[in-house]
mmCIF file of C-alpha atoms in Angstrom:
data_model
loop_
_atom_site.group_PDB
_atom_site.id
_atom_site.type_symbol
_atom_site.label_atom_id
_atom_site.label_comp_id
_atom_site.label_asym_id
_atom_site.label_seq_id
_atom_site.Cartn_x
_atom_site.Cartn_y
_atom_site.Cartn_z
ATOM 1 C CA MET A 806 5.375 -0.913 18.540
ATOM 2 C CA PHE A 807 5.509 -1.460 14.777
ATOM 3 C CA LEU A 808 3.944 -4.613 13.393
ATOM 4 C CA TRP A 809 4.872 -5.564 9.817
ATOM 5 C CA SER A 810 2.352 -7.721 7.940
ATOM 6 C CA SER A 811 1.800 -8.325 4.244
ATOM 7 C CA HIS A 812 -1.455 -9.791 2.987
ATOM 8 C CA LEU A 813 -0.262 -12.184 0.323
ATOM 9 C CA LEU A 814 -2.232 -15.254 -0.681
ATOM 10 C CA PRO A 815 -4.118 -16.629 1.176
ATOM 11 C CA VAL A 816 -5.246 -13.136 2.170
ATOM 12 C CA ASP A 817 -7.801 -14.228 4.766
ATOM 13 C CA GLN A 818 -5.236 -16.255 6.720
ATOM 14 C CA HIS A 819 -2.706 -13.414 6.731
ATOM 15 C CA LEU A 820 -5.374 -10.955 7.872
ATOM 16 C CA VAL A 821 -6.370 -13.215 10.769
ATOM 17 C CA GLU A 822 -2.690 -13.683 11.643
ATOM 18 C CA LEU A 823 -2.305 -9.885 11.790
ATOM 19 C CA LEU A 824 -5.332 -9.563 14.072
ATOM 20 C CA VAL A 825 -4.000 -12.250 16.424
ATOM 21 C CA MET A 826 -0.608 -10.490 16.593
ATOM 22 C CA ILE A 827 -2.275 -7.116 17.318
ATOM 23 C CA ASP A 828 -4.290 -8.740 20.097
ATOM 24 C CA ALA A 829 -1.173 -10.372 21.550
ATOM 25 C CA LEU A 830 0.708 -7.047 21.567
ATOM 26 C CA LYS A 831 -2.242 -5.286 23.195
ATOM 27 C CA ARG A 832 -2.428 -7.969 25.906
ATOM 28 C CA ALA A 833 1.337 -7.557 26.427
ATOM 29 C CA SER A 834 0.684 -3.889 27.303
ATOM 30 C CA ALA A 835 1.933 -2.262 24.095
ATOM 31 C CA ALA A 836 1.123 1.439 24.450
ATOM 32 C CA ARG A 837 0.719 2.063 20.703
ATOM 33 C CA ILE A 838 0.587 -0.304 17.762
ATOM 34 C CA THR A 839 1.296 0.873 14.219
ATOM 35 C CA VAL A 840 0.539 -1.714 11.556
ATOM 36 C CA VAL A 841 2.851 -1.526 8.508
ATOM 37 C CA VAL A 842 1.347 -3.241 5.475
ATOM 38 C CA PRO A 843 3.478 -3.348 2.302
ATOM 39 C CA TYR A 844 0.702 -5.110 0.391
ATOM 40 C CA TYR A 845 -2.954 -4.825 1.440
ATOM 41 C CA GLY A 846 -4.802 -7.811 0.010
ATOM 42 C CA TYR A 847 -8.181 -6.119 -0.397
ATOM 43 C CA ALA A 848 -6.856 -2.821 -1.752
ATOM 44 C CA ARG A 849 -8.252 -3.398 -5.235
ATOM 45 C CA GLN A 850 -11.695 -4.195 -3.851
ATOM 46 C CA ASP A 851 -12.725 -0.691 -2.842
ATOM 47 C CA ARG A 852 -16.388 -1.443 -3.564
ATOM 48 C CA LYS A 853 -18.574 -4.523 -3.592
ATOM 49 C CA ASP A 854 -19.407 -5.470 -7.169
ATOM 50 C CA LYS A 855 -20.762 -8.960 -6.407
ATOM 51 C CA PRO A 856 -22.572 -10.442 -3.425
ATOM 52 C CA ARG A 857 -20.570 -12.441 -0.856
ATOM 53 C CA VAL A 858 -17.211 -11.064 -2.003
ATOM 54 C CA PRO A 859 -14.765 -9.683 0.582
ATOM 55 C CA SER A 860 -13.933 -6.022 0.197
ATOM 56 C CA ALA A 861 -11.844 -3.281 1.746
ATOM 57 C CA PRO A 862 -14.841 -1.683 3.532
ATOM 58 C CA SER A 863 -15.662 -4.954 5.272
ATOM 59 C CA SER A 864 -12.104 -5.852 6.305
ATOM 60 C CA SER A 865 -10.710 -2.403 7.188
ATOM 61 C CA PRO A 866 -12.233 -1.861 10.660
ATOM 62 C CA THR A 867 -10.838 -5.142 11.960
ATOM 63 C CA ALA A 868 -7.369 -3.724 12.752
ATOM 64 C CA HIS A 869 -8.923 -0.975 14.874
ATOM 65 C CA HIS A 870 -11.147 -3.413 16.738
ATOM 66 C CA ALA A 871 -8.162 -5.666 17.440
ATOM 67 C CA GLY A 872 -6.291 -2.718 19.010
ATOM 68 C CA ALA A 873 -4.130 -1.033 16.353
ATOM 69 C CA ASN A 874 -3.649 2.743 16.705
ATOM 70 C CA ARG A 875 -2.369 3.583 13.207
ATOM 71 C CA ALA A 876 -1.879 1.920 9.823
ATOM 72 C CA LEU A 877 0.862 2.590 7.293
ATOM 73 C CA PHE A 878 0.432 1.255 3.757
ATOM 74 C CA VAL A 879 3.072 1.271 1.057
ATOM 75 C CA ASP A 880 0.489 2.029 -1.612
ATOM 76 C CA LEU A 881 -3.264 1.606 -1.545
ATOM 77 C CA HIS A 882 -4.868 1.008 -4.910
ATOM 78 C CA ALA A 883 -7.341 3.838 -4.326
ATOM 79 C CA ALA A 884 -6.948 6.691 -1.843
ATOM 80 C CA GLN A 885 -10.571 6.414 -0.704
ATOM 81 C CA ILE A 886 -9.744 3.127 1.053
ATOM 82 C CA GLN A 887 -8.120 5.101 3.872
ATOM 83 C CA GLY A 888 -11.607 6.386 4.713
ATOM 84 C CA PHE A 889 -12.765 2.852 5.520
ATOM 85 C CA PHE A 890 -10.443 2.698 8.539
ATOM 86 C CA ASN A 891 -11.345 3.956 12.020
ATOM 87 C CA ILE A 892 -7.700 4.805 12.765
ATOM 88 C CA PRO A 893 -5.243 7.252 11.143
ATOM 89 C CA VAL A 894 -3.859 5.892 7.862
ATOM 90 C CA ASP A 895 -0.732 6.865 5.933
ATOM 91 C CA HIS A 896 -1.033 5.483 2.427
ATOM 92 C CA SER A 897 1.746 6.644 0.151
ATOM 93 C CA SER A 898 5.372 5.707 0.155
ATOM 94 C CA GLN A 899 6.099 7.322 -3.199
ATOM 95 C CA PRO A 900 8.045 10.325 -1.831
ATOM 96 C CA VAL A 901 10.344 7.986 0.103
ATOM 97 C CA LEU A 902 10.833 5.683 -2.873
ATOM 98 C CA VAL A 903 11.458 8.577 -5.279
ATOM 99 C CA SER A 904 14.116 9.922 -2.927
ATOM 100 C CA TYR A 905 15.733 6.481 -2.663
ATOM 101 C CA PHE A 906 15.887 5.908 -6.422
ATOM 102 C CA ARG A 907 17.134 9.453 -7.021
ATOM 103 C CA GLU A 908 20.076 8.736 -4.692
ATOM 104 C CA LEU A 909 20.864 5.533 -6.597
ATOM 105 C CA ALA A 910 21.255 7.583 -9.804
ATOM 106 C CA LEU A 911 20.426 4.638 -12.036
ATOM 107 C CA PRO A 912 21.267 5.569 -15.626
ATOM 108 C CA ASN A 913 18.477 3.578 -17.331
ATOM 109 C CA LEU A 914 15.591 3.571 -14.859
ATOM 110 C CA THR A 915 12.224 2.737 -16.441
ATOM 111 C CA VAL A 916 9.014 2.871 -14.418
ATOM 112 C CA VAL A 917 6.540 0.093 -15.258
ATOM 113 C CA SER A 918 2.881 -0.164 -14.294
ATOM 114 C CA PRO A 919 1.395 -3.666 -14.189
ATOM 115 C CA ASP A 920 -2.092 -2.434 -15.061
ATOM 116 C CA ALA A 921 -4.071 0.603 -16.178
ATOM 117 C CA GLY A 922 -4.960 1.480 -12.580
ATOM 118 C CA GLY A 923 -1.324 2.057 -11.702
ATOM 119 C CA VAL A 924 -0.430 4.267 -14.659
ATOM 120 C CA GLU A 925 -0.991 7.528 -12.769
ATOM 121 C CA ARG A 926 1.160 6.347 -9.860
ATOM 122 C CA ALA A 927 3.888 5.271 -12.297
ATOM 123 C CA ARG A 928 3.785 8.644 -14.079
ATOM 124 C CA PHE A 929 3.962 10.489 -10.753
ATOM 125 C CA PHE A 930 6.958 8.402 -9.749
ATOM 126 C CA ALA A 931 8.705 9.021 -13.063
ATOM 127 C CA GLN A 932 8.034 12.775 -13.054
ATOM 128 C CA LYS A 933 9.102 13.280 -9.443
ATOM 129 C CA SER A 934 12.426 11.583 -10.053
ATOM 130 C CA GLU A 935 13.641 14.941 -11.486
ATOM 131 C CA ARG A 936 16.713 13.551 -13.182
ATOM 132 C CA PRO A 937 17.978 14.235 -16.665
ATOM 133 C CA TRP A 938 17.078 11.126 -18.658
ATOM 134 C CA PRO A 939 18.337 10.161 -22.098
ATOM 135 C CA SER A 940 14.989 11.140 -23.628
ATOM 136 C CA SER A 941 14.007 14.722 -24.332
ATOM 137 C CA THR A 942 11.768 14.933 -21.251
ATOM 138 C CA SER A 943 12.985 15.338 -17.692
ATOM 139 C CA ALA A 944 11.077 12.281 -16.429
ATOM 140 C CA ALA A 945 11.933 8.609 -16.557
ATOM 141 C CA PRO A 946 10.365 6.617 -19.391
ATOM 142 C CA THR A 947 7.147 4.867 -18.339
ATOM 143 C CA SER A 948 5.640 1.684 -19.657
ATOM 144 C CA THR A 949 2.390 -0.232 -19.113
ATOM 145 C CA SER A 950 1.676 -3.863 -19.805
ATOM 146 C CA PRO A 951 -1.710 -5.512 -20.302
ATOM 147 C CA LYS A 952 -2.957 -7.966 -17.726
#
């Protein structure tokens, strides 16, 4: 069974909703539950920098305790977050997305990173596109914008 859940605002309510759905599937005799999370609300909080602030280490084990067998994330902010989970985690969709955009053959594709933390992921995406671009390099142009 695949359960799709995004943790948009309010993150805490969506997380509890996910846990209730996992529990319901488990009680309905689902043999395996894979949680698919396009956006993980606590992904940018990979460490506690202030007291009484929710973080990925504190919220990650909840899916396992509710009964999930595996988690699939579109893109975690930091790879070390997968270590906070007690279940197997797949955390990168970039190869799938690169393949998809390569098939589209968009003539003017530009990869944009919303913040400095995503620059490396944006560069990887642009370089792996392996298409001849109008510029002198073989990768798509990349751009970053300040927060």
